[in-house]
Each structure stands twice: as structure tokens, then as C-alpha cells.
Short mmCIF file of C-alpha atoms in Angstrom, two decimals:
data_model
loop_
_atom_site.label_atom_id
_atom_site.label_comp_id
_atom_site.label_asym_id
_atom_site.label_seq_id
_atom_site.Cartn_x
_atom_site.Cartn_y
_atom_site.Cartn_z
CA UNK M 1349 0.00 0.00 0.00
CA UNK M 1350 2.83 2.36 0.90
CA UNK M 1351 4.52 1.63 -2.43
CA UNK M 1352 1.30 2.46 -4.28
CA UNK M 1353 0.88 5.72 -2.37
CA UNK M 1354 4.46 6.76 -3.11
CA UNK M 1355 4.03 5.85 -6.78
CA UNK M 1356 0.79 7.86 -7.07
CA UNK M 1357 2.38 10.83 -5.33
CA UNK M 1358 5.36 10.70 -7.66
CA UNK M 1359 3.14 10.72 -10.74
CA UNK M 1360 1.03 13.55 -9.33
CA UNK M 1361 4.12 15.68 -8.87
CA UNK M 1362 5.28 14.91 -12.40
CA UNK M 1363 1.90 15.81 -13.88
CA UNK M 1364 1.76 19.06 -11.95
CA UNK M 1365 5.28 19.90 -13.12
CA UNK M 1366 4.16 19.30 -16.70
CA UNK M 1367 1.12 21.48 -16.24
CA UNK M 1368 -1.32 18.58 -16.33
CA UNK M 1369 -2.23 18.76 -12.67
CA UNK M 1370 -5.01 20.77 -11.10
CA UNK M 1371 -2.81 23.89 -11.04
CA UNK M 1372 -2.39 25.29 -14.55
CA UNK M 1373 -1.12 28.57 -15.84
CA UNK M 1374 -3.62 30.67 -17.73
CA UNK M 1375 -3.42 33.69 -20.04
CA UNK M 1376 -3.21 36.11 -17.12
CA UNK M 1377 0.05 34.49 -16.00
CA UNK M 1378 1.70 35.61 -19.23
CA UNK M 1379 0.33 39.17 -19.34
CA UNK M 1380 2.95 41.82 -20.01
CA UNK M 1381 3.26 44.76 -17.62
CA UNK M 1382 2.26 48.18 -18.91
CA UNK M 1383 5.04 50.14 -20.56
CA UNK M 1384 6.85 52.51 -18.17
CA UNK M 1385 5.88 56.15 -18.23
CA UNK M 1386 8.38 58.97 -18.11
CA UNK M 1387 6.51 62.09 -17.07
CA UNK M 1388 8.29 64.29 -19.66
CA UNK M 1389 6.61 62.12 -22.30
CA UNK M 1390 3.38 63.90 -21.37
CA UNK M 1391 4.93 67.32 -21.76
CA UNK M 1392 4.77 67.98 -18.03
CA UNK M 1393 7.39 70.19 -16.38
CA UNK M 1394 10.16 68.90 -14.16
CA UNK M 1395 9.71 69.75 -10.50
CA UNK M 1396 12.16 69.62 -7.62
CA UNK M 1397 11.50 66.68 -5.32
CA UNK M 1398 13.73 67.95 -2.53
CA UNK M 1399 11.50 69.65 0.03
CA UNK M 1400 14.37 71.85 1.22
CA UNK M 1401 14.85 73.14 -2.31
CA UNK M 1402 11.18 73.88 -2.92
CA UNK M 1403 10.34 75.51 0.41
CA UNK M 1404 6.73 75.54 1.58
CA UNK M 1405 4.48 74.20 -1.14
CA UNK M 1406 1.60 76.39 -2.29
CA UNK M 1407 -1.24 73.88 -2.28
CA UNK M 1408 -3.95 76.47 -2.85
CA UNK M 1409 -3.15 77.19 -6.49
CA UNK M 1410 -3.66 74.89 -9.46
CA UNK M 1411 0.05 75.04 -10.20
CA UNK M 1412 0.92 74.15 -6.61
CA UNK M 1413 -1.41 71.16 -6.63
CA UNK M 1414 -0.04 70.06 -10.00
CA UNK M 1415 3.50 70.20 -8.67
CA UNK M 1416 2.52 68.18 -5.60
CA UNK M 1417 0.95 65.57 -7.90
CA UNK M 1418 4.15 65.41 -9.94
CA UNK M 1419 6.34 65.11 -6.85
CA UNK M 1420 4.16 62.27 -5.59
CA UNK M 1421 4.42 60.53 -8.94
CA UNK M 1422 8.22 60.85 -8.97
CA UNK M 1423 8.27 59.32 -5.46
CA UNK M 1424 6.07 56.44 -6.69
CA UNK M 1425 3.38 57.63 -4.28
CA UNK M 1426 0.64 57.14 -6.83
CA UNK M 1427 -2.26 57.27 -4.38
CA UNK M 1428 -1.18 60.72 -3.22
CA UNK M 1429 -0.69 61.76 -6.84
CA UNK M 1430 -4.33 60.87 -7.48
CA UNK M 1431 -5.35 62.83 -4.39
CA UNK M 1432 -3.86 66.05 -5.77
CA UNK M 1433 -5.16 65.49 -9.27
CA UNK M 1434 -8.65 64.89 -7.86
CA UNK M 1435 -8.42 68.15 -5.91
CA UNK M 1436 -7.48 69.95 -9.10
CA UNK M 1437 -10.42 68.41 -10.95
CA UNK M 1438 -12.83 69.90 -8.40
CA UNK M 1439 -11.71 73.36 -9.48
CA UNK M 1440 -11.43 72.89 -13.24
CA UNK M 1441 -11.30 70.03 -15.76
CA UNK M 1442 -7.72 68.69 -15.96
CA UNK M 1443 -5.66 69.38 -19.06
CA UNK M 1444 -5.26 66.38 -21.41
CA UNK M 1445 -1.73 65.58 -20.21
CA UNK M 1446 -2.86 65.66 -16.57
CA UNK M 1447 -5.76 63.35 -17.41
CA UNK M 1448 -3.23 60.89 -18.79
CA UNK M 1449 -1.09 61.29 -15.67
CA UNK M 1450 -4.22 60.53 -13.63
CA UNK M 1451 -4.80 57.36 -15.62
CA UNK M 1452 -1.18 56.27 -15.23
CA UNK M 1453 -1.29 56.92 -11.48
CA UNK M 1454 -4.43 54.78 -11.19
CA UNK M 1455 -2.69 52.02 -13.15
CA UNK M 1456 0.41 52.05 -10.99
CA UNK M 1457 -1.67 52.34 -7.81
CA UNK M 1458 -3.44 49.09 -8.75
CA UNK M 1459 -6.86 50.74 -8.94
CA UNK M 1460 -8.07 48.53 -11.77
CA UNK M 1461 -11.66 49.70 -12.10
CA UNK M 1462 -10.79 53.36 -11.96
CA UNK M 1463 -7.85 52.98 -14.31
CA UNK M 1464 -10.04 51.12 -16.80
CA UNK M 1465 -12.64 53.90 -16.69
CA UNK M 1466 -10.03 56.64 -17.10
CA UNK M 1467 -8.21 54.95 -19.97
CA UNK M 1468 -11.47 54.06 -21.71
CA UNK M 1469 -12.59 57.69 -21.58
CA UNK M 1470 -9.26 58.83 -23.01
CA UNK M 1471 -9.31 56.15 -25.73
CA UNK M 1472 -12.87 57.02 -26.74
CA UNK M 1473 -11.94 60.70 -27.01
CA UNK M 1474 -8.81 59.98 -29.09
CA UNK M 1475 -9.43 56.73 -30.99
CA UNK M 1476 -6.36 57.29 -33.19
CA UNK M 1477 -3.95 57.02 -30.23
CA UNK M 1478 -2.62 53.46 -30.01
CA UNK M 1479 -1.19 53.91 -26.52
CA UNK M 1480 -4.59 54.88 -25.13
CA UNK M 1481 -6.29 51.92 -26.81
CA UNK M 1482 -3.60 49.62 -25.46
CA UNK M 1483 -3.95 50.76 -21.87
CA UNK M 1484 -7.74 50.54 -21.98
CA UNK M 1485 -7.36 47.02 -23.38
CA UNK M 1486 -4.76 46.08 -20.78
CA UNK M 1487 -7.10 46.90 -17.92
CA UNK M 1488 -10.06 45.30 -19.68
CA UNK M 1489 -7.99 42.10 -19.92
CA UNK M 1490 -7.10 42.24 -16.22
CA UNK M 1491 -10.77 42.72 -15.34
CA UNK M 1492 -11.73 39.73 -17.52
CA UNK M 1493 -13.64 42.01 -19.91
CA UNK M 1494 -12.33 39.99 -22.80
CA UNK M 1495 -14.58 41.25 -25.60
CA UNK M 1496 -13.72 44.84 -24.68
CA UNK M 1497 -10.02 43.97 -24.53
CA UNK M 1498 -10.22 42.31 -27.96
CA UNK M 1499 -11.73 45.46 -29.50
CA UNK M 1500 -9.14 47.71 -27.88
CA UNK M 1501 -6.14 45.62 -28.91
CA UNK M 1502 -7.48 45.23 -32.44
CA UNK M 1503 -7.73 49.02 -32.67
CA UNK M 1504 -4.22 49.46 -31.31
CA UNK M 1505 -2.82 46.90 -33.76
CA UNK M 1506 -4.44 48.67 -36.71
CA UNK M 1507 -2.53 51.77 -35.64
CA UNK M 1508 0.75 50.02 -34.75
CA UNK M 1509 0.88 46.62 -36.48
CA UNK M 1510 4.62 46.23 -35.88
CA UNK M 1511 4.36 46.56 -32.09
CA UNK M 1512 5.18 43.08 -30.79
CA UNK M 1513 3.79 43.80 -27.32
CA UNK M 1514 0.36 44.38 -28.84
CA UNK M 1515 0.54 41.13 -30.81
CA UNK M 1516 1.36 39.10 -27.69
CA UNK M 1517 -1.38 40.68 -25.61
CA UNK M 1518 -3.90 40.27 -28.42
CA UNK M 1519 -2.98 36.57 -28.49
CA UNK M 1520 -3.56 36.29 -24.73
CA UNK M 1521 -6.98 37.87 -25.14
CA UNK M 1522 -7.81 35.31 -27.85
CA UNK M 1523 -6.63 32.54 -25.51
CA UNK M 1524 -8.89 33.91 -22.79
CA UNK M 1525 -11.84 33.72 -25.18
CA UNK M 1526 -10.95 30.11 -26.08
CA UNK M 1527 -10.02 31.18 -29.62
CA UNK M 1528 -7.01 28.90 -29.53
CA UNK M 1529 -6.15 28.87 -33.28
CA UNK M 1530 -6.19 32.68 -33.37
CA UNK M 1531 -4.03 32.84 -30.24
CA UNK M 1532 -1.51 30.43 -31.75
CA UNK M 1533 -1.37 32.36 -35.04
CA UNK M 1534 -0.67 35.61 -33.25
CA UNK M 1535 1.98 34.07 -31.01
CA UNK M 1536 3.71 32.62 -34.07
CA UNK M 1537 3.50 36.08 -35.66
CA UNK M 1538 5.15 37.58 -32.57
CA UNK M 1539 7.88 34.92 -32.57
CA UNK M 1540 8.72 35.84 -36.17
CA UNK M 1541 9.09 39.53 -35.41
CA UNK M 1542 12.49 41.13 -35.05
CA UNK M 1543 13.47 40.99 -32.32
CA UNK M 1544 11.01 38.32 -31.16
CA UNK M 1545 9.59 39.00 -27.69
CA UNK M 1546 10.63 36.19 -25.38
CA UNK M 1547 7.18 36.36 -23.77
CA UNK M 1548 5.68 34.96 -26.98
CA UNK M 1549 7.63 31.71 -26.56
CA UNK M 1550 6.63 31.36 -22.92
CA UNK M 1551 2.98 32.05 -23.73
CA UNK M 1552 3.00 29.51 -26.57
CA UNK M 1553 4.46 26.91 -24.22
CA UNK M 1554 1.74 27.67 -21.67
CA UNK M 1555 -0.99 27.54 -24.29
CA UNK M 1556 0.21 24.18 -25.59
CA UNK M 1557 0.53 22.78 -22.09
CA UNK M 1558 -2.98 23.91 -21.21
CA UNK M 1559 -4.33 21.94 -24.16
CA UNK M 1560 -2.31 18.82 -23.26
CA UNK M 1561 0.25 19.21 -26.06
CA UNK M 1562 3.20 18.56 -23.78
#
């Protein structure tokens, strides 16, 4: 009996290691992180982050609140960044670049629902901006809103067909929707790009393992 138990346990461990056990990786396990944001990309000014250099912050003016939001973002204090941007929004609608900063802060703060709403609003207002479509799709994917994610990534790919990151994420969305042939085609497409994203190979391995093609 002991020999049988040991034998069964050994095979269970092997199957789990191969991905055939009860624990299997899914599309979410291969999702790429959002691209990093450098605040100057949004055309926002540089601000001093040293409190001694800036003196007492003027948090009553729009500029003062903006600078506090930027300092918080530079310190990776994204929740506080959102706090200042929200205070600004109560006085006047934020400028387009600050609205994007707000969306990025929500993304990095892990506020999925809010980030999805912010990015979706931005993407709807500027449908020709691939980066906005991508971020709206990225959060839709994380929220399991697969049909929405598919539409967003398809729009982004029409605008930037050579962006390998978009191809991989579009494949993961197809995998999530059980469109396995489409997912495989897109992963092969990504693997043939130059340079090929290594994530495409890992995702293909996971997809094959999930279907028993060890």
C-alpha cells in the first residue's frame, strides 16, 4: 500500500510539473506589464522633489497642486498623486496631459476599475492614439472584460501593427476567449518579429501545455 501511495504521489508531482495537474497557468500568468511612463513624455514640467529646495508648497493654487501631484508621482506615491489630481479636478477640468497622468497613477496604484474607466474615456476621445487603446485594453484584460479587450487591442494593432507587445497581448486575449487557433497564429507572428519578444515563446508553451500538447 505504501509503495502504491508513493508511486501515485510521484506521478502527481510529475503531472503538476508538466502542467497537467489541477494547477495550470492561464493567459493572465503571461500578461505583459504596462510600458513605463516617463513624465516628460506627457509634456509635463520637471519639479524639484527635494523639500528643502522647494520651500513651503503652495497647495492652494492649481500650479501648486499640479507640482505636488508630480512630486508624488516621482516618489512612486501614486495614491497621493491621485489625491492632488482629484483636488485639481474639483476646481477645473484637468488638461489632457494631466488626465493621462491621472490614468497612469491609477494604473500604478493598482486601482483597476478606476484605471479602466479613465483609460477608456481617453481612448474614446482619441481613438487614433494606439497607446490609449492599449492601456484601456490592458485593464479590460485584467478585469476579464475579454470582448472589450479584444476590440481595444485590435484598434491598437491597426494603428501600430509592428508593435510586438500588442501582438502578444492580443494573443492572450484570444486565448482567454478560447479562440485557440487565433491565439496560436498571433503568437507565431510575434515569434517571427524582429526581435522576437521572449514572452511569446513562454505564452505559446503555456498555451500548448494547457491543451495537453506537452
